[in-house]
């Protein structure tokens, strides 16, 4: 070969290239464009841009924007399909350096490379225009990748290899699909995340079941599922909650925690904290509940359909506190010491519910019928009939039905009026019960609480373990002060104020009787 004769590239005749017209570019995948110089030699540290003017170097760059070229070469399909690559420009040689103004389409006629069909060049140009003018080519590039094409994901210092089918198993869009669609010639991606967590995610992407061992592993999986955009994995992880209650971990289904109603601590604030608050900030820490794990275990047993054996009043109070903390309304109503009765001695039977005053839930309070009907209240509710008095009684929603509200109080002083006065008594309550009555009045938008409680003639009274009638008490000339041990009262509204009507109470009239009631320690 003459020294100045242009070097020719080898050509391979295949069944699709039997006439020897189209070269086969089987070596193109490994081609280093920056290191290829005119005579085919490689110069360390230098590129085309270092040796040629900028315009000439730009003319020598090969264009891969065509979708067909990307699918046939960059995405790993058979490069022997010469109908795709026959329109590529020839490799530059040492003797054929073109002027900077010369385009690829105006190459010399003796280059030895001609389009096999004019339609091929036309289609190539049109596809280049589409690729440069739109971003929709990524979808077609993704569709062209073979399912078994192998990709490498390097997470921190560990290497994972997987197929395109595995990467697309949690699709149609995620971090990997978008990355390799934007970089179609790439087969490797480096990620600075936890490799142990990714190992579990890869196990899931390959179709296997995964089960986090504790709340930390579950939350790490949740964080990385968000990072990689794996929506199905995120949805799967949301079905189970790992709750650390007082140092003890519970693995519970979200459906179980919703059995007490759709609105509670678990389905509301906790779900928001775990799944929504930290969507943009990737690292959400596990949630720790600082409550008694034994009490929580009994609450979970109740949600699973089992009955709770109440051991004593302290046990009931502890369960009630946690039921209120977790906003488990149905369980809380069951734990509250309540008794439903029906007063059927009037013209109409009235459903009543008796609660400890401290257990009254403000959200369940309902206005009296008299306020709703805007009736003019009487001067003294003690002088009206039971049916009229029931119109002014505050109602309470229990099991989604309204009931007339009765409350139980304990340990307060009662000052009853002198003989001949109205049947009204002044009550000296403890701070806790007085504040509770004020909260009820405020919730019902009343002006306040009456200091005087009315007393009906049918009030059941026991003083010093002796039953007396209200008439006997009011006509008594004795000291008009009693220490009430426990009492039941109806809650009424009168003149836009909250009023109690005494129905039953037990009291002592002297310090001697009080001492007789004291209990010895066990």
mmCIF file with all atom_site columns, N, CA and C in Angstrom, residues 50 213 405:
data_model
loop_
_atom_site.group_PDB
_atom_site.id
_atom_site.type_symbol
_atom_site.label_atom_id
_atom_site.label_alt_id
_atom_site.label_comp_id
_atom_site.label_asym_id
_atom_site.label_entity_id
_atom_site.label_seq_id
_atom_site.pdbx_PDB_ins_code
_atom_site.Cartn_x
_atom_site.Cartn_y
_atom_site.Cartn_z
_atom_site.occupancy
_atom_site.B_iso_or_equiv
_atom_site.pdbx_formal_charge
_atom_site.auth_seq_id
_atom_site.auth_comp_id
_atom_site.auth_asym_id
_atom_site.auth_atom_id
_atom_site.pdbx_PDB_model_num
ATOM 1 N N  . UNK A 1 50  ? -8.132  19.187 20.520 1.00 0.00 ? 50  UNK A N  1
ATOM 2 C CA . UNK A 1 50  ? -6.787  19.727 20.730 1.00 0.00 ? 50  UNK A CA 1
ATOM 3 C C  . UNK A 1 50  ? -6.007  19.844 19.421 1.00 0.00 ? 50  UNK A C  1
ATOM 4 N N  . UNK A 1 213 ? -37.511 -6.686 59.642 1.00 0.00 ? 213 UNK A N  1
ATOM 5 C CA . UNK A 1 213 ? -37.419 -7.328 60.952 1.00 0.00 ? 213 UNK A CA 1
ATOM 6 C C  . UNK A 1 213 ? -37.762 -6.387 62.102 1.00 0.00 ? 213 UNK A C  1
ATOM 7 N N  . UNK A 1 405 ? -78.811 13.504 79.856 1.00 0.00 ? 405 UNK A N  1
ATOM 8 C CA . UNK A 1 405 ? -77.548 13.336 80.565 1.00 0.00 ? 405 UNK A CA 1
ATOM 9 C C  . UNK A 1 405 ? -77.743 13.425 82.078 1.00 0.00 ? 405 UNK A C  1
#
